[in-house]
Structure formats: structure tokens, C-alpha cells
Short mmCIF file of C-alpha atoms and ligand atoms in Angstrom, two decimals:
data_model
loop_
_atom_site.label_atom_id
_atom_site.label_comp_id
_atom_site.label_asym_id
_atom_site.label_seq_id
_atom_site.Cartn_x
_atom_site.Cartn_y
_atom_site.Cartn_z
CA MET A 3 -16.48 5.26 24.63
CA SER A 4 -15.61 3.20 21.57
CA VAL A 5 -15.08 -0.56 21.68
CA ILE A 6 -11.32 -0.18 22.18
CA ASP A 7 -11.46 2.25 25.11
CA HIS A 8 -11.64 0.89 28.67
CA GLU A 9 -11.27 2.73 31.90
CA ASN A 10 -7.52 2.30 32.42
CA TYR A 11 -6.38 0.77 29.18
CA PHE A 12 -7.22 0.25 25.51
CA THR A 13 -7.55 -2.95 23.52
CA SER A 14 -7.80 -4.17 19.96
CA LEU A 15 -11.24 -4.97 18.53
CA PRO A 16 -13.87 -7.52 19.56
CA ARG A 17 -13.93 -10.93 17.85
CA ASP A 18 -16.66 -10.18 15.29
CA TYR A 19 -14.65 -7.36 13.80
CA TYR A 20 -12.22 -9.94 12.42
CA LEU A 21 -14.81 -12.46 11.21
CA ASP A 22 -18.05 -10.87 10.10
CA GLU A 23 -18.99 -10.79 6.37
CA GLY A 24 -21.38 -7.85 6.72
CA ARG A 25 -18.77 -5.74 8.45
CA PHE A 26 -16.21 -6.66 5.82
CA ALA A 27 -18.53 -5.39 3.06
CA ASP A 28 -19.01 -2.13 4.99
CA GLU A 29 -15.26 -1.78 5.41
CA LEU A 30 -14.72 -1.99 1.65
CA THR A 31 -17.08 0.93 1.19
CA ARG A 32 -16.21 3.08 4.18
CA VAL A 33 -12.47 2.47 4.44
CA TRP A 34 -10.94 0.91 1.35
CA ASN A 35 -13.00 2.78 -1.21
CA THR A 36 -12.41 6.07 0.60
CA GLN A 37 -8.78 6.45 1.65
CA TRP A 38 -5.58 6.69 -0.43
CA VAL A 39 -4.36 3.21 -1.34
CA TYR A 40 -0.80 2.63 -2.55
CA ALA A 41 -1.02 1.18 -6.07
CA GLY A 42 2.38 1.40 -7.74
CA HIS A 43 5.33 3.44 -8.95
CA VAL A 44 5.82 5.60 -12.05
CA SER A 45 8.63 3.34 -13.27
CA GLN A 46 6.02 0.63 -13.91
CA ILE A 47 4.39 2.75 -16.64
CA PRO A 48 7.13 4.88 -18.22
CA ARG A 49 5.50 5.56 -21.64
CA ARG A 50 2.15 6.82 -22.83
CA GLY A 51 -0.35 3.95 -22.96
CA ASP A 52 1.54 1.77 -20.44
CA TYR A 53 -0.82 0.47 -17.81
CA PHE A 54 -1.15 -1.83 -14.83
CA THR A 55 -4.29 -3.14 -13.15
CA PHE A 56 -4.75 -3.10 -9.41
CA ASN A 57 -7.48 -4.74 -7.33
CA ILE A 58 -9.02 -3.29 -4.18
CA GLY A 59 -11.58 -5.78 -2.86
CA SER A 60 -13.97 -6.44 -5.76
CA GLU A 61 -12.83 -3.37 -7.73
CA SER A 62 -10.34 -3.57 -10.58
CA ILE A 63 -8.62 -0.31 -11.37
CA LEU A 64 -6.70 0.50 -14.51
CA VAL A 65 -3.78 2.85 -13.89
CA VAL A 66 -2.52 4.27 -17.16
CA ARG A 67 0.09 6.77 -18.32
CA ASP A 68 -1.51 9.45 -20.49
CA GLU A 69 0.24 12.30 -22.27
CA ASP A 70 0.46 14.66 -19.33
CA ALA A 71 -0.69 12.69 -16.30
CA ILE A 72 -1.19 9.32 -14.72
CA ARG A 73 -4.85 8.42 -14.72
CA GLY A 74 -6.99 5.86 -12.98
CA VAL A 75 -10.28 4.47 -14.27
CA HIS A 76 -12.54 1.61 -13.26
CA ASN A 77 -11.73 -1.34 -15.49
CA VAL A 78 -15.38 -1.78 -16.49
CA CYS A 79 -16.90 -1.11 -19.91
CA ARG A 80 -19.88 1.24 -19.76
CA HIS A 81 -21.79 -0.82 -22.33
CA ARG A 82 -22.36 -4.24 -20.79
CA GLY A 83 -19.71 -4.28 -18.14
CA LEU A 84 -16.83 -6.25 -19.62
CA GLN A 85 -13.54 -6.04 -17.78
CA LEU A 86 -11.53 -4.01 -20.26
CA CYS A 87 -7.98 -5.20 -19.47
CA ASP A 88 -7.46 -8.66 -18.04
CA GLN A 89 -3.67 -8.59 -17.80
CA PRO A 90 -1.68 -7.28 -14.81
CA THR A 91 0.33 -4.96 -17.07
CA GLY A 92 0.49 -4.01 -20.73
CA LYS A 93 0.49 -1.30 -23.31
CA LEU A 94 -2.60 0.28 -24.79
CA PRO A 95 -2.68 1.88 -28.21
CA ARG A 96 -4.03 5.43 -28.21
CA ARG A 97 -7.40 4.17 -27.05
CA ILE A 98 -8.88 1.67 -24.67
CA VAL A 99 -10.95 -0.61 -26.89
CA CYS A 100 -13.41 -3.03 -25.34
CA PRO A 101 -12.94 -6.49 -26.90
CA TYR A 102 -16.67 -7.29 -26.77
CA HIS A 103 -18.38 -4.73 -29.09
CA SER A 104 -15.40 -2.44 -29.70
CA TRP A 105 -16.56 0.63 -27.86
CA SER A 106 -13.48 2.82 -27.52
CA TYR A 107 -12.37 5.23 -24.83
CA GLY A 108 -9.56 7.76 -24.54
CA LEU A 109 -6.81 7.10 -22.01
CA ASP A 110 -8.60 9.67 -19.84
CA GLY A 111 -11.72 7.45 -19.89
CA LYS A 112 -13.84 9.57 -22.23
CA LEU A 113 -16.09 7.57 -24.54
CA LEU A 114 -14.85 8.22 -28.08
CA LYS A 115 -16.94 5.81 -30.09
CA ALA A 116 -19.84 3.47 -29.38
CA THR A 117 -19.89 1.16 -32.36
CA ARG A 118 -22.69 2.05 -34.83
CA GLN A 119 -24.35 4.39 -32.33
CA ALA A 120 -23.52 7.98 -33.16
CA ASP A 121 -22.99 10.50 -30.37
CA GLY A 122 -26.38 12.02 -29.52
CA GLU A 123 -28.42 9.52 -31.54
CA PHE A 124 -29.74 7.62 -28.53
CA PHE A 125 -27.51 8.90 -25.77
CA ASP A 126 -24.85 11.46 -25.11
CA TYR A 127 -21.27 10.08 -25.16
CA ARG A 128 -20.38 12.41 -22.32
CA ASP A 129 -22.62 10.42 -19.99
CA PHE A 130 -20.87 7.12 -20.67
CA GLY A 131 -17.17 7.70 -20.08
CA LEU A 132 -15.33 5.23 -17.83
CA PHE A 133 -15.70 5.99 -14.14
CA THR A 134 -12.53 7.71 -13.02
CA VAL A 135 -10.71 7.35 -9.71
CA HIS A 136 -8.53 9.91 -7.98
CA VAL A 137 -4.81 9.54 -8.51
CA ASP A 138 -2.11 11.27 -6.52
CA VAL A 139 1.58 10.85 -7.29
CA TRP A 140 3.95 11.67 -4.47
CA HIS A 141 7.67 11.50 -5.38
CA GLY A 142 6.84 8.91 -8.04
CA PHE A 143 4.68 6.73 -5.77
CA ILE A 144 1.13 6.33 -7.09
CA PHE A 145 -1.84 6.40 -4.74
CA VAL A 146 -5.46 5.91 -5.80
CA SER A 147 -8.72 6.72 -4.07
CA LEU A 148 -12.12 5.41 -5.12
CA ALA A 149 -13.92 8.07 -3.08
CA ASP A 150 -16.38 10.47 -4.71
CA GLU A 151 -14.39 13.31 -3.27
CA ALA A 152 -10.62 12.92 -3.05
CA PRO A 153 -9.03 12.87 0.41
CA ALA A 154 -6.52 15.65 1.16
CA PRO A 155 -3.44 15.43 -1.11
CA VAL A 156 -0.85 12.85 -0.04
CA ALA A 157 1.88 15.52 0.10
CA SER A 158 -0.14 17.53 2.62
CA MET A 159 -0.15 14.61 5.07
CA ILE A 160 3.52 13.65 4.94
CA ASP A 161 5.79 15.63 7.24
CA GLU A 162 8.60 17.82 5.95
CA LYS A 163 11.45 15.65 7.15
CA ALA A 164 10.16 12.45 5.52
CA THR A 165 9.53 14.44 2.34
CA ALA A 166 13.01 15.99 2.36
CA ASP A 167 14.71 12.67 3.11
CA MET A 168 12.77 10.96 0.30
CA ALA A 169 13.78 13.74 -2.11
CA LEU A 170 17.46 12.94 -1.42
CA LEU A 171 16.95 9.55 -3.08
CA ASP A 172 15.72 10.75 -6.52
CA PRO A 173 12.69 8.54 -5.93
CA THR A 174 11.36 8.83 -9.50
CA ARG A 175 14.61 7.25 -10.74
CA LEU A 176 14.06 3.84 -9.21
CA LYS A 177 13.27 0.51 -10.76
CA ILE A 178 11.52 -2.51 -9.36
CA ALA A 179 14.06 -5.28 -8.93
CA HIS A 180 11.65 -7.83 -7.50
CA GLU A 181 8.02 -8.31 -6.53
CA ILE A 182 6.39 -10.92 -4.28
CA THR A 183 2.70 -11.37 -3.47
CA TYR A 184 1.99 -13.07 -0.16
CA TYR A 185 -1.36 -14.38 1.07
CA ALA A 186 -2.47 -14.87 4.64
CA ASP A 187 -5.57 -16.43 6.21
CA ALA A 188 -6.07 -13.42 8.42
CA ASN A 189 -8.24 -10.31 8.56
CA TRP A 190 -6.62 -7.23 7.01
CA LYS A 191 -6.75 -5.30 10.31
CA LEU A 192 -4.41 -7.82 11.93
CA LEU A 193 -1.81 -6.88 9.31
CA LEU A 194 -2.39 -3.22 10.16
CA GLU A 195 -2.18 -3.67 13.93
CA ASN A 196 0.98 -5.75 13.63
CA GLY A 197 2.55 -3.18 11.36
CA VAL A 198 2.10 -0.24 13.70
CA GLU A 199 3.90 -1.71 16.69
CA CYS A 200 7.34 -3.13 17.29
CA TYR A 201 6.49 -4.75 20.64
CA HIS A 202 6.73 -8.06 18.80
CA CYS A 203 9.99 -7.36 16.97
CA PRO A 204 12.45 -8.92 19.47
CA SER A 205 10.43 -12.12 19.83
CA VAL A 206 9.26 -12.64 16.24
CA HIS A 207 12.06 -11.09 14.15
CA PRO A 208 15.60 -12.01 15.32
CA GLU A 209 16.97 -11.41 11.78
CA PHE A 210 15.23 -8.03 11.44
CA CYS A 211 16.62 -6.93 14.81
CA VAL A 212 20.23 -7.38 13.61
CA SER A 213 20.01 -4.13 11.65
CA LEU A 214 16.74 -2.56 12.87
CA ASP A 215 16.95 -0.23 15.84
CA ALA A 216 13.90 -1.79 17.54
CA GLN A 217 13.87 0.67 20.43
CA GLU A 218 13.89 3.65 18.09
CA MET A 219 11.16 1.99 16.03
CA SER A 220 8.97 1.67 19.13
CA ASP A 221 9.76 5.27 20.09
CA TYR A 222 8.65 6.33 16.63
CA TYR A 223 5.21 4.82 17.15
CA GLU A 224 5.02 6.39 20.57
CA ASP A 225 6.17 9.90 19.62
CA ASP A 226 5.76 10.50 15.90
CA TYR A 227 2.89 8.35 14.74
CA VAL A 228 -0.20 10.33 13.79
CA GLY A 229 -3.55 8.84 12.96
CA ASP A 230 -3.73 10.35 9.49
CA LEU A 231 -4.60 8.50 6.28
CA VAL A 232 -1.02 8.97 5.09
CA GLN A 233 2.10 9.88 7.01
CA GLY A 234 5.88 9.82 6.84
CA LEU A 235 7.61 6.76 8.27
CA VAL A 236 11.12 6.08 9.51
CA ILE A 237 12.38 2.50 9.75
CA PRO A 238 15.53 3.15 11.78
CA VAL A 239 18.74 1.28 11.13
CA LYS A 240 21.29 0.94 13.94
CA ARG A 241 23.66 3.89 13.73
CA GLU A 242 26.82 1.90 13.05
CA LEU A 243 25.26 -0.01 10.13
CA GLU A 244 24.59 0.95 6.51
CA SER A 245 21.25 -0.55 5.57
CA LEU A 246 18.33 -2.70 6.63
CA SER A 247 19.66 -6.07 5.54
CA MET A 248 20.73 -9.45 6.95
CA THR A 249 24.21 -8.13 7.79
CA GLY A 250 23.50 -4.40 8.01
CA ASN A 251 25.65 -3.83 4.90
CA TYR A 252 24.41 -2.35 1.63
CA VAL A 253 22.66 -4.86 -0.63
CA SER A 254 22.86 -2.69 -3.75
CA LYS A 255 26.16 -1.05 -4.66
CA LYS A 256 24.59 1.69 -6.75
CA LEU A 257 23.44 4.07 -4.05
CA LEU A 258 20.34 6.17 -4.60
CA GLY A 259 20.17 9.88 -5.38
CA GLU A 260 22.52 12.18 -3.48
CA PHE A 261 24.22 9.24 -1.80
CA GLY A 262 25.28 7.91 -5.20
CA ARG A 263 26.84 11.32 -5.83
CA GLY A 264 28.91 11.07 -2.66
CA ALA A 265 26.76 12.82 -0.04
CA ALA A 266 27.19 11.55 3.51
CA VAL A 267 24.20 9.78 5.05
CA PRO A 268 22.74 11.86 7.91
CA ASP A 269 22.52 10.02 11.25
CA ASP A 270 18.78 10.45 11.47
CA PHE A 271 18.06 9.65 7.82
CA GLY A 272 14.65 8.04 7.31
CA ALA A 273 12.65 8.06 4.11
CA GLY A 274 9.34 6.30 4.09
CA PHE A 275 5.60 6.56 4.16
CA MET A 276 2.59 4.72 5.43
CA THR A 277 -1.12 4.60 4.68
CA GLN A 278 -3.76 3.53 7.15
CA PRO A 279 -6.20 2.13 8.15
CA GLY A 280 -5.85 0.19 4.86
CA TYR A 281 -2.22 -0.46 5.44
CA ALA A 282 0.74 0.10 3.14
CA TRP A 283 4.24 1.09 4.07
CA GLY A 284 7.44 2.00 2.32
CA GLY A 285 10.89 2.09 3.89
CA PHE A 286 13.90 3.42 2.01
CA HIS A 287 17.61 3.30 2.78
CA PRO A 288 20.57 4.74 0.86
CA ASP A 289 20.80 1.63 -1.35
CA TYR A 290 17.29 0.22 -1.73
CA GLY A 291 13.71 0.44 -0.59
CA MET A 292 10.72 -1.83 -0.13
CA VAL A 293 7.05 -0.94 -0.40
CA ALA A 294 4.31 -3.27 0.81
CA SER A 295 0.61 -2.84 0.11
CA THR A 296 -1.77 -4.98 2.16
CA LEU A 297 -5.18 -5.64 0.62
CA PRO A 298 -8.41 -7.27 1.77
CA ILE A 299 -9.79 -10.42 0.11
CA SER A 300 -12.37 -11.65 2.63
CA PRO A 301 -12.93 -11.25 6.38
CA THR A 302 -10.38 -14.00 6.97
CA ARG A 303 -8.01 -13.61 4.02
CA SER A 304 -5.65 -10.86 2.91
CA LYS A 305 -2.85 -10.34 0.49
CA MET A 306 0.28 -8.28 0.59
CA ILE A 307 2.17 -7.17 -2.51
CA CYS A 308 5.80 -6.20 -1.95
CA TRP A 309 8.06 -4.38 -4.36
CA TRP A 310 11.82 -4.00 -3.92
CA PHE A 311 13.33 -0.88 -5.49
CA VAL A 312 16.91 -0.13 -6.54
CA HIS A 313 18.55 2.63 -8.58
CA GLU A 314 17.19 2.62 -12.15
CA ASP A 315 20.70 2.01 -13.50
CA ALA A 316 21.63 -0.75 -11.05
CA GLU A 317 22.40 -4.02 -12.79
CA GLU A 318 21.38 -7.36 -11.43
CA GLY A 319 24.36 -9.64 -10.78
CA ILE A 320 26.74 -6.66 -10.78
CA ASP A 321 25.28 -4.12 -8.38
CA TYR A 322 22.88 -6.38 -6.53
CA ASP A 323 21.84 -9.97 -6.09
CA VAL A 324 18.07 -10.42 -5.89
CA ASP A 325 18.24 -13.08 -3.16
CA GLU A 326 20.35 -10.85 -0.94
CA LEU A 327 18.22 -7.81 -1.73
CA VAL A 328 14.92 -9.38 -0.71
CA LYS A 329 16.07 -11.81 1.98
CA LEU A 330 15.53 -9.81 5.15
CA TRP A 331 12.10 -8.41 4.31
CA ASP A 332 11.01 -11.75 2.88
CA ILE A 333 11.94 -13.57 6.11
CA THR A 334 10.31 -10.82 8.16
CA ASN A 335 7.11 -10.73 6.09
CA ILE A 336 6.68 -14.50 6.31
CA GLN A 337 7.21 -14.39 10.08
CA ASP A 338 4.58 -11.68 10.43
CA LEU A 339 2.02 -13.39 8.21
CA HIS A 340 2.42 -16.70 10.09
CA ILE A 341 1.82 -14.87 13.34
CA GLN A 342 -1.32 -13.21 11.93
CA GLU A 343 -2.69 -16.54 10.73
CA ARG A 344 -2.19 -17.98 14.22
CA GLN A 345 -3.77 -14.91 15.72
CA GLN A 346 -6.77 -15.26 13.40
CA ARG A 347 -7.18 -18.88 14.51
CA GLY A 348 -6.85 -17.92 18.17
CA LEU A 349 -9.27 -15.04 18.12
CA SER A 350 -11.86 -17.10 16.26
CA SER A 351 -12.36 -18.94 19.57
CA GLN A 352 -15.43 -18.14 21.68
CA ARG A 353 -12.91 -17.58 24.46
CA TYR A 354 -11.21 -14.63 22.76
CA LEU A 355 -11.70 -11.34 24.53
CA PRO A 356 -9.42 -8.42 23.63
CA GLY A 357 -6.74 -7.87 26.28
CA PRO A 358 -4.96 -4.67 27.37
CA ASN A 359 -2.47 -3.17 24.91
CA SER A 360 0.66 -1.40 26.11
CA PRO A 361 0.39 2.42 26.04
CA SER A 362 4.12 2.81 25.42
CA GLN A 363 4.68 -0.17 23.08
CA GLU A 364 1.43 -0.29 21.11
CA PRO A 365 0.09 3.27 20.88
CA GLY A 366 0.09 3.02 17.07
CA ILE A 367 -2.70 0.45 17.37
CA ARG A 368 -4.88 2.92 19.24
CA ALA A 369 -4.26 5.67 16.68
CA ALA A 370 -4.89 3.36 13.71
CA LEU A 371 -8.03 1.79 15.18
CA ARG A 372 -9.41 5.19 16.17
CA LYS A 373 -9.10 6.26 12.55
CA TYR A 374 -10.75 3.01 11.48
CA LEU A 375 -13.65 3.44 13.92
CA GLU A 376 -14.08 7.05 12.87
CA MET A 377 -14.37 6.01 9.22
CA MET A 378 -16.81 3.26 10.16
CA GLY A 379 -18.94 5.82 12.04
CA GLU A 380 -18.26 4.12 15.38
CA ALA A 381 -15.79 6.49 17.02
CA ASN A 382 -18.06 8.13 19.63
S1 FES B 413 -19.35 -4.67 -23.20
FE1 FES B 413 -17.82 -3.34 -23.88
S2 FES B 413 -18.43 -2.80 -25.87
FE2 FES B 413 -20.00 -4.11 -25.20
FE1 FE2 B 414 6.60 -7.71 12.32
#
């Protein structure tokens, strides 16, 4: 039996799992550097040479648009290790040139020139290209994996309905209307566990529950949640309402994809995705979507980057107001992160012992933690 399995119930993890430095280092290797991690969207790098950097633990990754593909490389010069790009976003000329001794690399990471050291003179250029990372683009959403061998393709893990519903939105024709990075003094797994149950929704999120169908959300985790690295996700809005917002009304007038062309919204519409154990989720509605990527900083600190998406032609001030667009998720995110900080403080006590989780309300926690324990080699 694993640490979460007890005779008649299951629990979350023992105290040390949320505090220990050694375990945290192992998690970076076995979980975060292995699975698919949500990194960004194609609209962030529309032209050749456009790039953004993305940190996973101590690793900085450069995600760049090349001629025919989006590529990911470690942001580390192969000469003496300089960080190649130190800005969050930018545009590269045809090459990546290290500012220290001007070694230059192609956008695919190949070493093109080591200053005053000809190819083959002392070493073979082919042996000193930038280390590449796996990149998978699903419907315009960019996932990276630092594993030696790539996990199964993202598309193969997302169910047909979530894929079909996402396709209705023309998800490559979105733009980011707003981005917020939150920080929390809490272990990253608390963000995961909180995100895969809605047991807490009625008590923690009164605003969210105005438009969220909390019962259907809980049913989703009970019936449809699978413990895969990536899966489809539905964040259900109450049937009589339009969108997940403070009032339940649309917050962007320029509807996405087919809905902008007049198609009726199906009752059971739900476009979204989730990664786990390293947790990211995206929830899309006919007018907008939000993607959140949670990332580890230390055993007791995490960050969460959130991006709000609207139609690429939507105009701020005319079609949407940023405050209205972000308000509900912003309130909800802050509520969650406060709870996780309190939970981190509580479970740091010697008197914390994991208590029974509800099989009907918190089954997502069992599935997510089983995957985590399996990746850590502790599943039994
Ligand atoms: S460290 Fe990059 S060229 Fe020397
Ligand atoms: Fe929550």
C-alpha cells in the first residue's frame, strides 16, 4: 500500500512530502523534468525568431518560432554556460548569439560558429549544439517536456469531446488580453490537490459558484477524471448562463470560433485541458478562456502564471474590459492561494496527520497523487 492508501479510506500525503528539500529536488527530476508542462500559446511568438523564456524549477527554457516549427532549447550556452536570453520575450535575428564570446546557434539549437575555433579543429560542432527539449503544440497551446524521451503526444491523451469542443473555438486565433503571476508560500502539490476537487468550492468561492455548476464540477472529478499526464477538462457553467464570469454573462463580445459565426452553444459544451501531477489547467467558454500554469519554486513556495485569452480581433475597451474579463478568476485564484498558504502553515505542525478524503468529492486527489507516487517510484 502507498502512503495515501488506508484500509477504508485514502488521504493526502504525510507532512514531509510538503516540506522536505531532498524530496523537492527529486520531484524536479522525476516529475517536473519528465511530464508535459504548459508553457505558452502560439500567439505569443507569431513570427520567425520570436521567443519567450519559461522557467521550470532551476531550468530556463527558450521557446522559439523557427521557419517550420516551434522549438525548445535549454537557455544555456555550450561554451561556458551563459544564459543566452535574459528577457521574458523578444525577437532573435536568424541566429542565437551568445553575448559573452559570440558563439552562434541556429534557431534549432545547432552550433553554427564557435568564434575563432573552426569546426573540427579541436572539436566537432555537432557535439555542442544547444540541448533541445520536446515541444508539442496542441490546438495552439505549447507544451514542453525536459525528459530524455518525450511522453506520449498531448493529443493522444485528450479525449475526443474536449478536442472537438476546443476545435469549435479556433484556438490558434486567440490573443492574450492579460497575464498575472501569483506567488504562494505553499508546496506545489497543494495547488494540485486543490485544483482537482470542488469539495471546497461552496465554502471558499461564493463568487465562482454564481456561474460555476459546482455539482457538475464535482461529478466531473468523480466520473471523468483520469490519472493521465494530460487530459481534457470541462469547467461547467450553469445551463441558463452564458459564461464563467461574475454575472454569468459574456465578458467579451467577440465570440470565439464557430460561436462568432452564429453557431448555437451546445448544452454540454466544455473546452479545456489539464496537466498533472505538475498542474496546469485551461478552461474555455464561448467568449474567453483562461490558462493557469502552476510551477515549483521551493518546497514551500510556488508560482502560478495565468493568461486570459480572447478572440484575436477583439478590441480592448470595445469588445471587452480587462477588469471585467479577469475579475472572477482573479478573485478565485487569490482565494485558493490564501487557503493553500494557510494549509501549508497548518500542516507544518508536528500535529498534522493526513485525514480521510471523501471518495465522492475528492477522488481527483487520489488519481493525481497515485500518478505522482508512480513517477516518484513509490506507488507499490
Ligand atoms: S559562454 Fe557563450 S560564447 Fe562563451
Ligand atoms: Fe478553488
